[in-house]
């Protein structure tokens, strides 16, 4: 994309497409499995925290002298490049987890739409094979320099959002008219913490809008248009999530959700629109998750390129002087994404990615709160984002400890490995810089 080619409409489309992209199809079943009839409340709570985080990003971007995202903000406002690098690593791993989640959902819906449990001739299970192939395909497209145009992205977003909105409106009417609409009020009263645990699990559903921060050179009046895009996309996505969650938990039994969390949305659509509804949601899921993989991969590679330029990632991962996303960077990102999506469970991938974004988004809320003396910032908003993130983190860990201890071990293991690699890299870099300074003095 050339400089300044994205207007306000495209920016809103990109942000909304990034949020709705694949999250609603991949994560809803997992959230409903945890929260039951209070899933809609979980999305509402997560949406409030996400909106406060969006406010924090927007205000930091307005105050910043440089165009960028989380890493740039930490470097500029805190002056600690090592901390900025560690946050950057966490984000990269979180984006890889997100793409793996989208790939998982794509493979699951592909098998359902085409009625394939195994690949013909090969006899291999459809879900992991197709998940791997779609990731590899988009790595190839990005290496070749192909990317959806602004018009194509607008059309895709309008199509998938339109289908999901129609699903929500018709589904709520159907559930209400048949006396099946479940608000989960009694469940929320009996277990008031439950929706907030599920909100923590759902948090990865609200990432995507911040990818605009990494592509500001392609946006007209970037500070103004990103501000408007964030303030429109997060509330709209939250309303859509709430409506879709209400329909799904009202029309699909808890047992079916637990058994088929990856395609819960399509099962709900079949209740009021028959096989046509099932296929429509399936096709929308394929378009949405594929588009989300492409957009996230491109932006993650650009984000990594910026970190390479700042010396926050090893040079072996890519060439910071490359035009567009570095090929080696795309290959490394693709390799890890394939490994995650093939060997991980949907719950493990979702909850790992949510943990990453809770930590990073909480840090950005804290950073904005530190700048509360600025006339641009109202302290109350980032404070809500910070408190919400600080509450979600232990709730999610507690949920994993009590209900999914094997996933907790996996998530903690990955986090420890990433942290050790970060420390080794940054300590090695500090030592080498020290040796270089000594040699210069000699």
CSV table of N, CA and C in Angstrom, one decimal, residues 8-143:
chain,number,residue,atom,x,y,z
A,8,UNK,N,-10.7,7.0,6.3
A,8,UNK,CA,-11.4,6.7,7.5
A,8,UNK,C,-12.2,5.4,7.4
A,9,UNK,N,-12.9,5.3,6.2
A,9,UNK,CA,-13.7,4.1,6.0
A,9,UNK,C,-12.9,2.8,6.0
A,10,UNK,N,-11.8,2.9,5.3
A,10,UNK,CA,-10.9,1.7,5.3
A,10,UNK,C,-10.3,1.4,6.6
A,11,UNK,N,-10.0,2.5,7.4
A,11,UNK,CA,-9.4,2.3,8.7
A,11,UNK,C,-10.4,1.6,9.7
A,12,UNK,N,-11.7,2.0,9.6
A,12,UNK,CA,-12.7,1.4,10.4
A,12,UNK,C,-12.9,0.0,10.0
A,13,UNK,N,-12.9,-0.2,8.7
A,13,UNK,CA,-13.1,-1.6,8.1
A,13,UNK,C,-12.0,-2.5,8.6
A,14,UNK,N,-10.7,-2.0,8.5
A,14,UNK,CA,-9.6,-2.8,8.9
A,14,UNK,C,-9.7,-3.1,10.4
A,15,UNK,N,-10.0,-2.1,11.2
A,15,UNK,CA,-10.1,-2.4,12.7
A,15,UNK,C,-11.2,-3.3,13.0
A,16,UNK,N,-12.4,-3.1,12.4
A,16,UNK,CA,-13.5,-4.0,12.7
A,16,UNK,C,-13.3,-5.4,12.2
A,17,UNK,N,-12.7,-5.4,11.0
A,17,UNK,CA,-12.4,-6.7,10.4
A,17,UNK,C,-11.4,-7.5,11.3
A,18,UNK,N,-10.4,-6.7,11.9
A,18,UNK,CA,-9.4,-7.4,12.7
A,18,UNK,C,-10.0,-7.9,14.0
A,19,UNK,N,-11.0,-7.2,14.5
A,19,UNK,CA,-11.6,-7.7,15.8
A,19,UNK,C,-12.6,-8.9,15.5
A,20,UNK,N,-13.5,-8.6,14.6
A,20,UNK,CA,-14.5,-9.7,14.3
A,20,UNK,C,-13.9,-10.8,13.5
A,21,UNK,N,-12.8,-10.5,12.8
A,21,UNK,CA,-12.1,-11.4,11.9
A,21,UNK,C,-12.3,-12.9,12.1
A,22,UNK,N,-11.8,-13.4,13.2
A,22,UNK,CA,-12.0,-14.8,13.4
A,22,UNK,C,-12.4,-15.1,14.8
A,23,UNK,N,-12.3,-14.1,15.7
A,23,UNK,CA,-12.5,-14.3,17.1
A,23,UNK,C,-13.8,-14.8,17.5
A,24,UNK,N,-14.9,-14.3,16.8
A,24,UNK,CA,-16.2,-14.7,17.2
A,24,UNK,C,-16.5,-16.2,16.8
A,25,UNK,N,-15.8,-16.6,15.7
A,25,UNK,CA,-16.0,-18.0,15.2
A,25,UNK,C,-15.1,-19.0,16.0
A,26,UNK,N,-13.9,-18.5,16.4
A,26,UNK,CA,-13.0,-19.4,17.1
A,26,UNK,C,-13.2,-19.4,18.6
A,27,UNK,N,-13.6,-18.3,19.2
A,27,UNK,CA,-13.6,-18.2,20.6
A,27,UNK,C,-14.9,-18.4,21.3
A,28,UNK,N,-16.0,-18.0,20.6
A,28,UNK,CA,-17.3,-18.0,21.2
A,28,UNK,C,-17.6,-19.4,21.9
A,29,UNK,N,-17.4,-20.5,21.3
A,29,UNK,CA,-17.6,-21.8,21.9
A,29,UNK,C,-16.9,-22.0,23.2
A,30,UNK,N,-15.6,-21.5,23.2
A,30,UNK,CA,-14.8,-21.7,24.4
A,30,UNK,C,-15.3,-20.9,25.5
A,31,UNK,N,-15.7,-19.6,25.2
A,31,UNK,CA,-16.3,-18.7,26.2
A,31,UNK,C,-17.6,-19.3,26.7
A,32,UNK,N,-18.5,-19.7,25.8
A,32,UNK,CA,-19.8,-20.3,26.2
A,32,UNK,C,-19.6,-21.6,27.1
A,33,UNK,N,-18.5,-22.3,26.8
A,33,UNK,CA,-18.2,-23.5,27.5
A,33,UNK,C,-17.9,-23.2,29.0
A,34,UNK,N,-17.2,-22.0,29.2
A,34,UNK,CA,-16.8,-21.6,30.5
A,34,UNK,C,-17.9,-20.9,31.2
A,35,UNK,N,-18.7,-20.0,30.5
A,35,UNK,CA,-19.6,-19.1,31.2
A,35,UNK,C,-21.1,-19.6,31.1
A,36,UNK,N,-21.4,-20.5,30.1
A,36,UNK,CA,-22.8,-20.9,30.0
A,36,UNK,C,-23.6,-19.7,29.6
A,37,UNK,N,-24.8,-19.6,30.2
A,37,UNK,CA,-25.8,-18.5,29.9
A,37,UNK,C,-25.3,-17.1,30.1
A,38,UNK,N,-24.1,-16.9,30.8
A,38,UNK,CA,-23.6,-15.6,31.1
A,38,UNK,C,-22.5,-15.2,30.1
A,39,UNK,N,-22.4,-15.9,29.0
A,39,UNK,CA,-21.3,-15.6,28.0
A,39,UNK,C,-21.5,-14.2,27.5
A,40,UNK,N,-22.7,-13.7,27.2
A,40,UNK,CA,-22.9,-12.4,26.7
A,40,UNK,C,-22.4,-11.3,27.7
A,41,UNK,N,-22.6,-11.6,29.0
A,41,UNK,CA,-22.1,-10.7,30.0
A,41,UNK,C,-20.5,-10.7,30.0
A,42,UNK,N,-19.9,-11.8,29.7
A,42,UNK,CA,-18.5,-11.9,29.7
A,42,UNK,C,-17.9,-11.0,28.5
A,43,UNK,N,-18.6,-11.1,27.4
A,43,UNK,CA,-18.2,-10.2,26.3
A,43,UNK,C,-18.4,-8.8,26.5
A,44,UNK,N,-19.4,-8.4,27.3
A,44,UNK,CA,-19.7,-7.0,27.6
A,44,UNK,C,-18.6,-6.5,28.5
A,45,UNK,N,-18.2,-7.3,29.5
A,45,UNK,CA,-17.2,-6.9,30.5
A,45,UNK,C,-15.8,-6.7,29.8
A,46,UNK,N,-15.5,-7.7,28.9
A,46,UNK,CA,-14.2,-7.7,28.2
A,46,UNK,C,-14.2,-6.5,27.2
A,47,UNK,N,-15.4,-6.2,26.6
A,47,UNK,CA,-15.5,-5.0,25.7
A,47,UNK,C,-15.2,-3.7,26.4
A,48,UNK,N,-15.7,-3.6,27.6
A,48,UNK,CA,-15.5,-2.3,28.4
A,48,UNK,C,-14.0,-2.1,28.6
A,49,UNK,N,-13.3,-3.2,29.1
A,49,UNK,CA,-11.9,-3.1,29.3
A,49,UNK,C,-11.1,-2.9,28.0
A,50,UNK,N,-11.5,-3.5,26.9
A,50,UNK,CA,-10.9,-3.3,25.6
A,50,UNK,C,-11.1,-1.9,25.2
A,51,UNK,N,-12.3,-1.3,25.4
A,51,UNK,CA,-12.5,0.1,25.0
A,51,UNK,C,-11.6,1.1,25.8
A,52,UNK,N,-11.4,0.8,27.1
A,52,UNK,CA,-10.5,1.6,27.9
A,52,UNK,C,-9.1,1.5,27.4
A,53,UNK,N,-8.7,0.3,27.0
A,53,UNK,CA,-7.4,0.1,26.5
A,53,UNK,C,-7.2,0.8,25.1
A,54,UNK,N,-8.3,0.7,24.3
A,54,UNK,CA,-8.2,1.5,23.0
A,54,UNK,C,-8.0,3.0,23.3
A,55,UNK,N,-8.7,3.5,24.3
A,55,UNK,CA,-8.6,4.9,24.6
A,55,UNK,C,-7.1,5.2,25.0
A,56,UNK,N,-6.5,4.3,25.8
A,56,UNK,CA,-5.1,4.5,26.2
A,56,UNK,C,-4.2,4.5,25.0
A,57,UNK,N,-4.4,3.6,24.1
A,57,UNK,CA,-3.5,3.5,22.9
A,57,UNK,C,-3.7,4.8,22.1
A,58,UNK,N,-4.9,5.2,21.9
A,58,UNK,CA,-5.2,6.4,21.1
A,58,UNK,C,-4.5,7.7,21.7
A,59,UNK,N,-4.7,7.8,23.0
A,59,UNK,CA,-4.1,9.0,23.7
A,59,UNK,C,-2.5,8.9,23.7
A,60,UNK,N,-2.0,7.8,23.9
A,60,UNK,CA,-0.5,7.6,23.8
A,60,UNK,C,0.0,8.0,22.4
A,61,UNK,N,-0.8,7.5,21.4
A,61,UNK,CA,-0.5,7.8,20.0
A,61,UNK,C,-0.5,9.3,19.7
A,62,UNK,N,-1.5,10.0,20.3
A,62,UNK,CA,-1.6,11.4,20.1
A,62,UNK,C,-0.5,12.2,20.7
A,63,UNK,N,0.0,11.7,21.9
A,63,UNK,CA,1.1,12.3,22.6
A,63,UNK,C,2.5,11.9,22.0
A,64,UNK,N,2.6,10.8,21.3
A,64,UNK,CA,3.8,10.3,20.9
A,64,UNK,C,4.4,11.1,19.7
A,65,UNK,N,5.7,11.2,19.7
A,65,UNK,CA,6.4,11.9,18.6
A,65,UNK,C,6.7,10.9,17.5
A,66,UNK,N,6.5,9.6,17.7
A,66,UNK,CA,6.8,8.6,16.7
A,66,UNK,C,5.5,7.8,16.4
A,67,UNK,N,5.4,7.3,15.2
A,67,UNK,CA,4.3,6.5,14.9
A,67,UNK,C,4.7,5.0,15.2
A,68,UNK,N,3.8,4.4,16.0
A,68,UNK,CA,4.1,3.0,16.4
A,68,UNK,C,3.0,2.5,17.4
A,69,UNK,N,3.4,1.5,18.1
A,69,UNK,CA,2.4,0.9,19.0
A,69,UNK,C,3.1,0.7,20.4
A,70,UNK,N,2.8,-0.4,21.0
A,70,UNK,CA,3.2,-0.7,22.4
A,70,UNK,C,4.7,-0.5,22.6
A,71,UNK,N,5.5,-1.0,21.7
A,71,UNK,CA,7.0,-1.0,21.9
A,71,UNK,C,7.5,0.5,21.8
A,72,UNK,N,7.0,1.2,20.8
A,72,UNK,CA,7.3,2.6,20.6
A,72,UNK,C,6.9,3.4,21.9
A,73,UNK,N,5.7,3.2,22.4
A,73,UNK,CA,5.3,3.9,23.6
A,73,UNK,C,6.2,3.7,24.8
A,74,UNK,N,6.6,2.5,25.0
A,74,UNK,CA,7.4,2.2,26.2
A,74,UNK,C,8.8,2.8,26.0
A,75,UNK,N,9.3,2.7,24.8
A,75,UNK,CA,10.6,3.4,24.5
A,75,UNK,C,10.6,4.9,24.7
A,76,UNK,N,9.5,5.5,24.3
A,76,UNK,CA,9.4,6.9,24.3
A,76,UNK,C,9.0,7.5,25.7
A,77,UNK,N,8.0,6.8,26.4
A,77,UNK,CA,7.5,7.4,27.6
A,77,UNK,C,8.2,6.8,28.9
A,78,UNK,N,8.9,5.6,28.7
A,78,UNK,CA,9.5,5.0,29.9
A,78,UNK,C,11.0,5.1,29.7
A,79,UNK,N,11.5,5.0,28.4
A,79,UNK,CA,12.9,5.0,28.2
A,79,UNK,C,13.7,3.8,28.5
A,80,UNK,N,13.0,2.6,28.4
A,80,UNK,CA,13.6,1.4,28.8
A,80,UNK,C,13.5,0.4,27.6
A,81,UNK,N,14.5,0.4,26.7
A,81,UNK,CA,14.4,-0.4,25.5
A,81,UNK,C,14.3,-1.9,25.7
A,82,UNK,N,14.9,-2.4,26.8
A,82,UNK,CA,14.9,-3.8,27.1
A,82,UNK,C,13.5,-4.2,27.5
A,83,UNK,N,12.8,-3.4,28.3
A,83,UNK,CA,11.4,-3.7,28.7
A,83,UNK,C,10.5,-3.6,27.4
A,84,UNK,N,10.8,-2.6,26.6
A,84,UNK,CA,10.0,-2.5,25.3
A,84,UNK,C,10.2,-3.7,24.5
A,85,UNK,N,11.4,-4.2,24.4
A,85,UNK,CA,11.7,-5.4,23.6
A,85,UNK,C,10.9,-6.6,24.2
A,86,UNK,N,10.9,-6.8,25.5
A,86,UNK,CA,10.2,-7.9,26.1
A,86,UNK,C,8.7,-7.8,25.9
A,87,UNK,N,8.2,-6.6,25.9
A,87,UNK,CA,6.7,-6.5,25.6
A,87,UNK,C,6.5,-6.8,24.1
A,88,UNK,N,7.4,-6.4,23.3
A,88,UNK,CA,7.3,-6.7,21.9
A,88,UNK,C,7.4,-8.2,21.6
A,89,UNK,N,8.2,-8.9,22.3
A,89,UNK,CA,8.3,-10.4,22.1
A,89,UNK,C,7.0,-11.0,22.5
A,90,UNK,N,6.4,-10.5,23.7
A,90,UNK,CA,5.1,-11.0,24.1
A,90,UNK,C,4.0,-10.8,23.1
A,91,UNK,N,4.1,-9.6,22.5
A,91,UNK,CA,3.0,-9.4,21.4
A,91,UNK,C,3.2,-10.3,20.2
A,92,UNK,N,4.4,-10.5,19.8
A,92,UNK,CA,4.7,-11.3,18.6
A,92,UNK,C,4.2,-12.7,18.9
A,93,UNK,N,4.5,-13.2,20.1
A,93,UNK,CA,4.0,-14.6,20.5
A,93,UNK,C,2.5,-14.6,20.6
A,94,UNK,N,1.9,-13.5,21.1
A,94,UNK,CA,0.4,-13.4,21.2
A,94,UNK,C,-0.2,-13.4,19.8
A,95,UNK,N,0.4,-12.7,18.8
A,95,UNK,CA,-0.1,-12.7,17.5
A,95,UNK,C,0.0,-14.0,16.8
A,96,UNK,N,1.1,-14.7,17.1
A,96,UNK,CA,1.3,-16.1,16.5
A,96,UNK,C,0.2,-17.0,17.1
A,97,UNK,N,-0.1,-16.9,18.4
A,97,UNK,CA,-1.2,-17.7,19.0
A,97,UNK,C,-2.5,-17.3,18.4
A,98,UNK,N,-2.7,-16.0,18.1
A,98,UNK,CA,-4.0,-15.6,17.5
A,98,UNK,C,-4.2,-16.2,16.1
A,99,UNK,N,-3.1,-16.1,15.3
A,99,UNK,CA,-3.2,-16.7,13.9
A,99,UNK,C,-3.4,-18.2,14.0
A,100,UNK,N,-2.8,-18.9,15.0
A,100,UNK,CA,-3.0,-20.3,15.2
A,100,UNK,C,-4.5,-20.6,15.5
A,101,UNK,N,-5.0,-19.7,16.3
A,101,UNK,CA,-6.5,-19.8,16.6
A,101,UNK,C,-7.3,-19.7,15.4
A,102,UNK,N,-7.0,-18.7,14.6
A,102,UNK,CA,-7.8,-18.5,13.3
A,102,UNK,C,-7.6,-19.7,12.4
A,103,UNK,N,-6.4,-20.2,12.3
A,103,UNK,CA,-6.1,-21.4,11.5
A,103,UNK,C,-6.9,-22.6,12.0
A,104,UNK,N,-7.0,-22.8,13.3
A,104,UNK,CA,-7.7,-23.9,13.9
A,104,UNK,C,-9.2,-23.8,13.5
A,105,UNK,N,-9.8,-22.6,13.6
A,105,UNK,CA,-11.2,-22.4,13.3
A,105,UNK,C,-11.4,-22.6,11.8
A,106,UNK,N,-10.5,-22.1,11.0
A,106,UNK,CA,-10.6,-22.3,9.5
A,106,UNK,C,-10.7,-23.8,9.2
A,107,UNK,N,-9.7,-24.6,9.8
A,107,UNK,CA,-9.7,-26.0,9.5
A,107,UNK,C,-11.0,-26.7,10.0
A,108,UNK,N,-11.5,-26.3,11.2
A,108,UNK,CA,-12.7,-26.9,11.7
A,108,UNK,C,-13.9,-26.7,10.9
A,109,UNK,N,-14.1,-25.4,10.5
A,109,UNK,CA,-15.2,-25.0,9.6
A,109,UNK,C,-15.1,-25.6,8.2
A,110,UNK,N,-13.9,-25.7,7.7
A,110,UNK,CA,-13.7,-26.3,6.4
A,110,UNK,C,-14.2,-27.8,6.4
A,111,UNK,N,-13.8,-28.5,7.4
A,111,UNK,CA,-14.2,-29.9,7.5
A,111,UNK,C,-15.7,-30.0,7.6
A,112,UNK,N,-16.4,-29.1,8.4
A,112,UNK,CA,-17.8,-29.2,8.6
A,112,UNK,C,-18.6,-28.8,7.3
A,113,UNK,N,-18.1,-27.7,6.7
A,113,UNK,CA,-18.8,-27.2,5.5
A,113,UNK,C,-18.8,-28.2,4.4
A,114,UNK,N,-17.7,-28.8,4.2
A,114,UNK,CA,-17.5,-29.8,3.1
A,114,UNK,C,-17.7,-31.2,3.5
A,115,UNK,N,-18.1,-31.4,4.8
A,115,UNK,CA,-18.4,-32.8,5.2
A,115,UNK,C,-17.2,-33.7,5.2
A,116,UNK,N,-16.0,-33.2,5.5
A,116,UNK,CA,-14.8,-34.0,5.4
A,116,UNK,C,-14.2,-34.2,6.8
A,117,UNK,N,-14.1,-35.3,7.3
A,117,UNK,CA,-13.4,-35.6,8.6
A,117,UNK,C,-12.0,-36.0,8.4
A,118,UNK,N,-11.7,-36.6,7.2
A,118,UNK,CA,-10.3,-36.9,6.8
A,118,UNK,C,-10.1,-36.5,5.4
A,119,UNK,N,-8.8,-36.3,5.0
A,119,UNK,CA,-8.4,-35.9,3.7
A,119,UNK,C,-8.5,-37.1,2.8
A,120,UNK,N,-9.3,-37.0,1.7
A,120,UNK,CA,-9.4,-38.2,0.7
A,120,UNK,C,-8.0,-38.6,0.3
A,121,UNK,N,-7.8,-39.9,0.1
A,121,UNK,CA,-6.6,-40.6,-0.4
A,121,UNK,C,-5.6,-40.6,0.7
A,122,UNK,N,-5.2,-39.4,1.3
A,122,UNK,CA,-4.2,-39.4,2.4
A,122,UNK,C,-4.7,-40.0,3.7
A,123,UNK,N,-6.0,-39.9,4.0
A,123,UNK,CA,-6.5,-40.5,5.2
A,123,UNK,C,-6.1,-39.7,6.5
A,124,UNK,N,-5.6,-38.5,6.3
A,124,UNK,CA,-5.2,-37.7,7.5
A,124,UNK,C,-6.4,-36.9,7.9
A,125,UNK,N,-6.4,-36.5,9.2
A,125,UNK,CA,-7.5,-35.7,9.7
A,125,UNK,C,-7.5,-34.3,9.1
A,126,UNK,N,-8.7,-33.9,8.7
A,126,UNK,CA,-8.9,-32.7,7.9
A,126,UNK,C,-8.5,-31.4,8.7
A,127,UNK,N,-8.9,-31.3,9.9
A,127,UNK,CA,-8.7,-30.1,10.7
A,127,UNK,C,-7.2,-29.6,10.7
A,128,UNK,N,-6.3,-30.4,11.3
A,128,UNK,CA,-4.9,-30.0,11.4
A,128,UNK,C,-4.3,-29.8,10.0
A,129,UNK,N,-4.6,-30.6,9.0
A,129,UNK,CA,-4.0,-30.5,7.7
A,129,UNK,C,-4.4,-29.2,7.0
A,130,UNK,N,-5.7,-28.9,7.0
A,130,UNK,CA,-6.2,-27.7,6.4
A,130,UNK,C,-5.8,-26.4,7.2
A,131,UNK,N,-5.7,-26.5,8.5
A,131,UNK,CA,-5.2,-25.4,9.3
A,131,UNK,C,-3.8,-25.1,8.9
A,132,UNK,N,-2.9,-26.1,8.8
A,132,UNK,CA,-1.5,-25.8,8.4
A,132,UNK,C,-1.5,-25.3,7.0
A,133,UNK,N,-2.3,-25.8,6.0
A,133,UNK,CA,-2.2,-25.4,4.6
A,133,UNK,C,-2.6,-23.9,4.5
A,134,UNK,N,-3.7,-23.5,5.2
A,134,UNK,CA,-4.1,-22.1,5.1
A,134,UNK,C,-3.0,-21.1,5.6
A,135,UNK,N,-2.4,-21.5,6.7
A,135,UNK,CA,-1.3,-20.7,7.2
A,135,UNK,C,-0.1,-20.6,6.2
A,136,UNK,N,0.3,-21.8,5.6
A,136,UNK,CA,1.4,-21.8,4.7
A,136,UNK,C,1.0,-21.0,3.4
A,137,UNK,N,-0.3,-21.1,3.0
A,137,UNK,CA,-0.7,-20.4,1.8
A,137,UNK,C,-0.6,-18.9,2.0
A,138,UNK,N,-0.9,-18.3,3.2
A,138,UNK,CA,-0.8,-16.9,3.4
A,138,UNK,C,0.6,-16.5,3.6
A,139,UNK,N,1.5,-17.3,4.1
A,139,UNK,CA,2.9,-17.0,4.2
A,139,UNK,C,3.4,-16.8,2.8
A,140,UNK,N,3.0,-17.7,1.9
A,140,UNK,CA,3.4,-17.6,0.5
A,140,UNK,C,2.9,-16.3,-0.2
A,141,UNK,N,1.7,-16.0,0.0
A,141,UNK,CA,1.1,-14.8,-0.6
A,141,UNK,C,1.8,-13.5,-0.1
A,142,UNK,N,2.1,-13.5,1.2
A,142,UNK,CA,2.8,-12.3,1.8
A,142,UNK,C,4.3,-12.3,1.3
A,143,UNK,N,4.9,-13.4,1.1
A,143,UNK,CA,6.3,-13.4,0.6
A,143,UNK,C,6.3,-12.9,-0.8
